[in-house]
Amino acid sequence: MINFNLNGTDVSVEAPEGATLLSVLTNQLDANGQKFGCGKAQCGACAVHVDGERVISCQTTAASAAGRSVTTLEGLRENGKPSKLQQAFIDEQAAQCGYCLSGMIMTAQALLDINPKPTESDVRAALNGNLCRCGTHNRIVRAVLRAAEEA
Amino acid sequence: MNSPFTIDRRAFLATAGFLTLSFALPRGALAEGASKLPGDLEKNPMLNSWIRINSDGTVTLLIGKVELGQGAVTMAAQCCADELMIDMARLNVISGDTRVGPDEGTTAGSQSAPYCAPAVQQASADVRQMLTQMAADKLGANAADLVVEDGTISAPDGSHVTYWELVQGDELNVAATGEGPLLDPMKYRYMGKPVMRLDIPAKMTGEQIFIQETNPEGVKFGAVARPPTYKATLVKADVEGVGKMPGVLKVIQNGSFLGVIADHQDQAWAAAKALETGSEWQVESALPTSDGIFDWLKAAPSELTEWVNTPREGGDPAAKVIENEYMRPYHMHGSIGTSAAIAVMDADGVMTINTASQSVFSTAAAIQQMLGLADGKVQCVHTHGSGCYGHNNADDASADAALLAAAMPGTPIKLQYTREQEHAWEPYGSAMVMQTKAGVDADGNILDWNMEIYSTPHGTRPSGNAGNLLSARYLEPPFEMPTPKDGGPPNYAATRNGIPIYTFPGTRVATHFITEMPLRVSSTRGLGAYANTFAIESFMDELARNAGVDPVEYRLRYLEDTRARDVLTKCAETFGWDAWEARPGFGRGIAFARYKNLAAYTAVAVEVQVTARNGRVRVVRAAAANDSGQMINPDGIANQIEGGLIQSLSWTLKEEVKFDDTKVLSRDWASYPIITFNEVPPIEVSLIDRPGEPFLGTGESAQGPTSAAVGNAVFDAVGARVTRLPMTPDRVKAAMPA
């Protein structure tokens, strides 16, 4: 049994030896944000927070989350409503297919947590390891800056 | 925060008188002749196949097009809510479900705006007309005196009735007449406005919406083992050994097809990997390699079609002949999420598949043939997936999930490819060669235009044929892949945008269509349009330089369509073309195309900086202008232009599928890099609205012009004409004058 806290709730899960945090979150705990993109730490689609830090969940074993706090995209919601950052993404319509966005938002939140007033180049640098194929990059940058401005 | 795009509505004032007239008549009658219903309504005329009025005061809109992340569903909802005169909040949209709703074919080719939107618009207007007449009968009033507000129809005496009171049974089970009057655009609440996408909030907050995060009760995980390369035969697989791996429930072998079902996804992948690496295969090494592909294309047996051959009549021989040859490598769709599907075979023998396919109807038919099932026994339900940008692996994932689910009836099987499988096995955008030749007069004016195109196919979608499904070719007995056909007018395939939009005294365009496919290929954003526009618009730049004329002015000499001229001019204006000042290492470039010569008009201008030391290109900024006809959703159009432009920068500067004589070598994002945040320039988009004009598809229109704009800017900066894409630093450096 692996025990950890997921988005504010204690969870207990039996996972096969070596199972990734990504797979356990997605397929066993029904968390929806993080996505499988590459399994090689090349795209950032599976980024989540473990104890507040950005973690690539396809490269992290579920066992390593034991006793820690895991936050996924839905965990950012505030009282069931989109967080300031999520709302800024909605307001900027910063999506096409949206598959990469959980990773984008989790990465941007980790940036804002330590740098609440980032410059545009801070945002681009922070997101540079997250791939977007639809070409929504500039909208994503605008959304992060908007959230910072409104904070 | 600045608005990301600007809208030019000058055309509205100029044509306002015409507008009133055009909207008093059904659009279909104007656009296509009185006998035809607009768009996909012609093929699916029954009103209840599009619209259901529910007793709880909601309305269900059914469409056959699907949401690929390009806003098609929201756009259809805008049209429906406006023409039905209801609040959009009442609408629930079902899209791409073979069990219900209209068959609108494939969601591709920038065809949702021109085919789905007018159909929804007219079906909704017909329903409103019908319900208004029913209300008139019920209220004892004249239909003309009734007012509709959010589904409530009121008579002058204050009596009223709602849509949901009027519809009690199958009243909508009638064919559309096309006679429902379309709304005066001044009364639109949603159309023409930047309405927020309906699917975006769920995607931002982590509500379950994608296939990849869906887990039906009792789900098990499937995975397939691919051979080392295309032409491979399985000699021996360790089915028994892999069957004993942790969590493995079943190993399926059928001919050279190998699949597994396991309790957990990681276990399924591990078992599939063991099958891939541990099996013995007989492999053929006969690929022309990524460096040899262009010579191969020019030498391969092909079918030659002269699409245009209108020689110049009389006049002097050309003073000078200018030629060039351009090359486009294989490109990947490169979805960020690997393709996935969930399939389950129920007790009645019906296979239901959650799929991200663009072609739910014809993919269901192909899978049905593969499984040898009867008509109606395979149902596909479109579910959100990662953006596909054409025919990627979504259909194959659906077929593979079905193959495994058929081996374990009653159990839902979820299958998602690994990154290696997604990269190495998807059907790429074909490599192409374009040879251009122009005869010019002494002043550099074009007299004779000639372009020859070499390409393998651009369309191998499932199309109801199991032979188009990857795994079906490895089954015993194998399904044979049908020989693909090239597409002719008006959409074309290899020759898409190969016929210049410019008017020259003499024009010839011919295509060498090669049906042999060294690498697997199919529809990738724009088909031939990206490469053909790259060639035409690069060559126009060369010809303008030869003539010593500004490239905008030079193009305008040959561009008769006023909307095309407006877009090109608007783009130059947005970029600040005339005020631009040359400085060392920097360059500007512009290019234009009307997608398919019948869809949206887009021009793109870019400024680049080229580092002379190593040939590295940085795109400093970009500007685009677009005319998509009457705009349904301006923000959606801007989003498509920005996205297409950025994706095309990635193709143009970085992307090439690499392969040796045996197999594809581009198997992850390190070996097939794409554009990242630090490389994306600021983009300014200007939209020209054309109220009263038909909706034109936008999705693929920025792809072509962007490539040539970059090439032209690189030449402007350092005098390097890079003709083989992508424009990697090495190639730019090699093309620079010594």
mmCIF file with all atom_site columns, N, CA, C and O in Angstrom, chain B residues 281-298:
data_model
loop_
_atom_site.group_PDB
_atom_site.id
_atom_site.type_symbol
_atom_site.label_atom_id
_atom_site.label_alt_id
_atom_site.label_comp_id
_atom_site.label_asym_id
_atom_site.label_entity_id
_atom_site.label_seq_id
_atom_site.pdbx_PDB_ins_code
_atom_site.Cartn_x
_atom_site.Cartn_y
_atom_site.Cartn_z
_atom_site.occupancy
_atom_site.B_iso_or_equiv
_atom_site.pdbx_formal_charge
_atom_site.auth_seq_id
_atom_site.auth_comp_id
_atom_site.auth_asym_id
_atom_site.auth_atom_id
_atom_site.pdbx_PDB_model_num
ATOM 1  N N  . TRP B 1 281 ? 12.138 -11.451 -35.966 1.00 0.00 ? 281 TRP B N  1
ATOM 2  C CA . TRP B 1 281 ? 11.441 -10.914 -37.134 1.00 0.00 ? 281 TRP B CA 1
ATOM 3  C C  . TRP B 1 281 ? 12.300 -11.070 -38.379 1.00 0.00 ? 281 TRP B C  1
ATOM 4  O O  . TRP B 1 281 ? 13.524 -10.970 -38.304 1.00 0.00 ? 281 TRP B O  1
ATOM 5  N N  . GLN B 1 282 ? 11.634 -11.233 -39.488 1.00 0.00 ? 282 GLN B N  1
ATOM 6  C CA . GLN B 1 282 ? 12.344 -11.173 -40.758 1.00 0.00 ? 282 GLN B CA 1
ATOM 7  C C  . GLN B 1 282 ? 12.089 -9.787  -41.330 1.00 0.00 ? 282 GLN B C  1
ATOM 8  O O  . GLN B 1 282 ? 10.936 -9.387  -41.537 1.00 0.00 ? 282 GLN B O  1
ATOM 9  N N  . VAL B 1 283 ? 13.166 -9.034  -41.561 1.00 0.00 ? 283 VAL B N  1
ATOM 10 C CA . VAL B 1 283 ? 13.051 -7.619  -41.882 1.00 0.00 ? 283 VAL B CA 1
ATOM 11 C C  . VAL B 1 283 ? 13.641 -7.302  -43.248 1.00 0.00 ? 283 VAL B C  1
ATOM 12 O O  . VAL B 1 283 ? 14.679 -7.843  -43.618 1.00 0.00 ? 283 VAL B O  1
ATOM 13 N N  . GLU B 1 284 ? 12.982 -6.415  -43.972 1.00 0.00 ? 284 GLU B N  1
ATOM 14 C CA . GLU B 1 284 ? 13.487 -6.008  -45.286 1.00 0.00 ? 284 GLU B CA 1
ATOM 15 C C  . GLU B 1 284 ? 14.147 -4.630  -45.176 1.00 0.00 ? 284 GLU B C  1
ATOM 16 O O  . GLU B 1 284 ? 13.585 -3.716  -44.571 1.00 0.00 ? 284 GLU B O  1
ATOM 17 N N  . SER B 1 285 ? 15.349 -4.482  -45.747 1.00 0.00 ? 285 SER B N  1
ATOM 18 C CA . SER B 1 285 ? 16.041 -3.185  -45.723 1.00 0.00 ? 285 SER B CA 1
ATOM 19 C C  . SER B 1 285 ? 16.021 -2.593  -47.117 1.00 0.00 ? 285 SER B C  1
ATOM 20 O O  . SER B 1 285 ? 16.842 -2.935  -47.956 1.00 0.00 ? 285 SER B O  1
ATOM 21 N N  . ALA B 1 286 ? 15.076 -1.701  -47.381 1.00 0.00 ? 286 ALA B N  1
ATOM 22 C CA . ALA B 1 286 ? 14.964 -1.194  -48.746 1.00 0.00 ? 286 ALA B CA 1
ATOM 23 C C  . ALA B 1 286 ? 14.520 0.265   -48.802 1.00 0.00 ? 286 ALA B C  1
ATOM 24 O O  . ALA B 1 286 ? 14.054 0.739   -49.821 1.00 0.00 ? 286 ALA B O  1
ATOM 25 N N  . LEU B 1 287 ? 14.668 0.978   -47.695 1.00 0.00 ? 287 LEU B N  1
ATOM 26 C CA . LEU B 1 287 ? 14.217 2.380   -47.704 1.00 0.00 ? 287 LEU B CA 1
ATOM 27 C C  . LEU B 1 287 ? 15.272 3.291   -48.340 1.00 0.00 ? 287 LEU B C  1
ATOM 28 O O  . LEU B 1 287 ? 16.471 3.025   -48.227 1.00 0.00 ? 287 LEU B O  1
ATOM 29 N N  . PRO B 1 288 ? 14.837 4.364   -48.981 1.00 0.00 ? 288 PRO B N  1
ATOM 30 C CA . PRO B 1 288 ? 15.798 5.233   -49.693 1.00 0.00 ? 288 PRO B CA 1
ATOM 31 C C  . PRO B 1 288 ? 16.587 6.186   -48.793 1.00 0.00 ? 288 PRO B C  1
ATOM 32 O O  . PRO B 1 288 ? 17.433 6.924   -49.307 1.00 0.00 ? 288 PRO B O  1
ATOM 33 N N  . THR B 1 289 ? 16.352 6.202   -47.502 1.00 0.00 ? 289 THR B N  1
ATOM 34 C CA . THR B 1 289 ? 16.967 7.079   -46.489 1.00 0.00 ? 289 THR B CA 1
ATOM 35 C C  . THR B 1 289 ? 16.487 8.527   -46.619 1.00 0.00 ? 289 THR B C  1
ATOM 36 O O  . THR B 1 289 ? 16.092 8.966   -47.695 1.00 0.00 ? 289 THR B O  1
ATOM 37 N N  . SER B 1 290 ? 16.549 9.250   -45.495 1.00 0.00 ? 290 SER B N  1
ATOM 38 C CA . SER B 1 290 ? 16.021 10.620  -45.508 1.00 0.00 ? 290 SER B CA 1
ATOM 39 C C  . SER B 1 290 ? 16.864 11.552  -46.368 1.00 0.00 ? 290 SER B C  1
ATOM 40 O O  . SER B 1 290 ? 16.360 12.564  -46.847 1.00 0.00 ? 290 SER B O  1
ATOM 41 N N  . ASP B 1 291 ? 18.128 11.247  -46.605 1.00 0.00 ? 291 ASP B N  1
ATOM 42 C CA . ASP B 1 291 ? 18.913 12.079  -47.515 1.00 0.00 ? 291 ASP B CA 1
ATOM 43 C C  . ASP B 1 291 ? 18.714 11.672  -48.978 1.00 0.00 ? 291 ASP B C  1
ATOM 44 O O  . ASP B 1 291 ? 18.886 12.483  -49.874 1.00 0.00 ? 291 ASP B O  1
ATOM 45 N N  . GLY B 1 292 ? 18.320 10.420  -49.186 1.00 0.00 ? 292 GLY B N  1
ATOM 46 C CA . GLY B 1 292 ? 18.175 9.947   -50.556 1.00 0.00 ? 292 GLY B CA 1
ATOM 47 C C  . GLY B 1 292 ? 16.758 10.092  -51.111 1.00 0.00 ? 292 GLY B C  1
ATOM 48 O O  . GLY B 1 292 ? 16.512 9.810   -52.289 1.00 0.00 ? 292 GLY B O  1
ATOM 49 N N  . ILE B 1 293 ? 15.839 10.537  -50.276 1.00 0.00 ? 293 ILE B N  1
ATOM 50 C CA . ILE B 1 293 ? 14.425 10.512  -50.665 1.00 0.00 ? 293 ILE B CA 1
ATOM 51 C C  . ILE B 1 293 ? 14.107 11.415  -51.864 1.00 0.00 ? 293 ILE B C  1
ATOM 52 O O  . ILE B 1 293 ? 13.252 11.097  -52.685 1.00 0.00 ? 293 ILE B O  1
ATOM 53 N N  . PHE B 1 294 ? 14.819 12.531  -51.983 1.00 0.00 ? 294 PHE B N  1
ATOM 54 C CA . PHE B 1 294 ? 14.442 13.479  -53.045 1.00 0.00 ? 294 PHE B CA 1
ATOM 55 C C  . PHE B 1 294 ? 14.847 12.949  -54.422 1.00 0.00 ? 294 PHE B C  1
ATOM 56 O O  . PHE B 1 294 ? 14.086 13.071  -55.380 1.00 0.00 ? 294 PHE B O  1
ATOM 57 N N  . ASP B 1 295 ? 16.016 12.320  -54.499 1.00 0.00 ? 295 ASP B N  1
ATOM 58 C CA . ASP B 1 295 ? 16.396 11.669  -55.762 1.00 0.00 ? 295 ASP B CA 1
ATOM 59 C C  . ASP B 1 295 ? 15.459 10.502  -56.052 1.00 0.00 ? 295 ASP B C  1
ATOM 60 O O  . ASP B 1 295 ? 15.088 10.257  -57.196 1.00 0.00 ? 295 ASP B O  1
ATOM 61 N N  . TRP B 1 296 ? 15.088 9.794   -54.992 1.00 0.00 ? 296 TRP B N  1
ATOM 62 C CA . TRP B 1 296 ? 14.166 8.667   -55.161 1.00 0.00 ? 296 TRP B CA 1
ATOM 63 C C  . TRP B 1 296 ? 12.837 9.154   -55.757 1.00 0.00 ? 296 TRP B C  1
ATOM 64 O O  . TRP B 1 296 ? 12.302 8.547   -56.687 1.00 0.00 ? 296 TRP B O  1
ATOM 65 N N  . LEU B 1 297 ? 12.314 10.260  -55.218 1.00 0.00 ? 297 LEU B N  1
ATOM 66 C CA . LEU B 1 297 ? 11.024 10.789  -55.693 1.00 0.00 ? 297 LEU B CA 1
ATOM 67 C C  . LEU B 1 297 ? 11.080 11.125  -57.188 1.00 0.00 ? 297 LEU B C  1
ATOM 68 O O  . LEU B 1 297 ? 10.141 10.849  -57.938 1.00 0.00 ? 297 LEU B O  1
ATOM 69 N N  . LYS B 1 298 ? 12.206 11.678  -57.613 1.00 0.00 ? 298 LYS B N  1
ATOM 70 C CA . LYS B 1 298 ? 12.310 12.106  -59.016 1.00 0.00 ? 298 LYS B CA 1
ATOM 71 C C  . LYS B 1 298 ? 12.496 10.914  -59.965 1.00 0.00 ? 298 LYS B C  1
ATOM 72 O O  . LYS B 1 298 ? 12.246 11.033  -61.160 1.00 0.00 ? 298 LYS B O  1
#
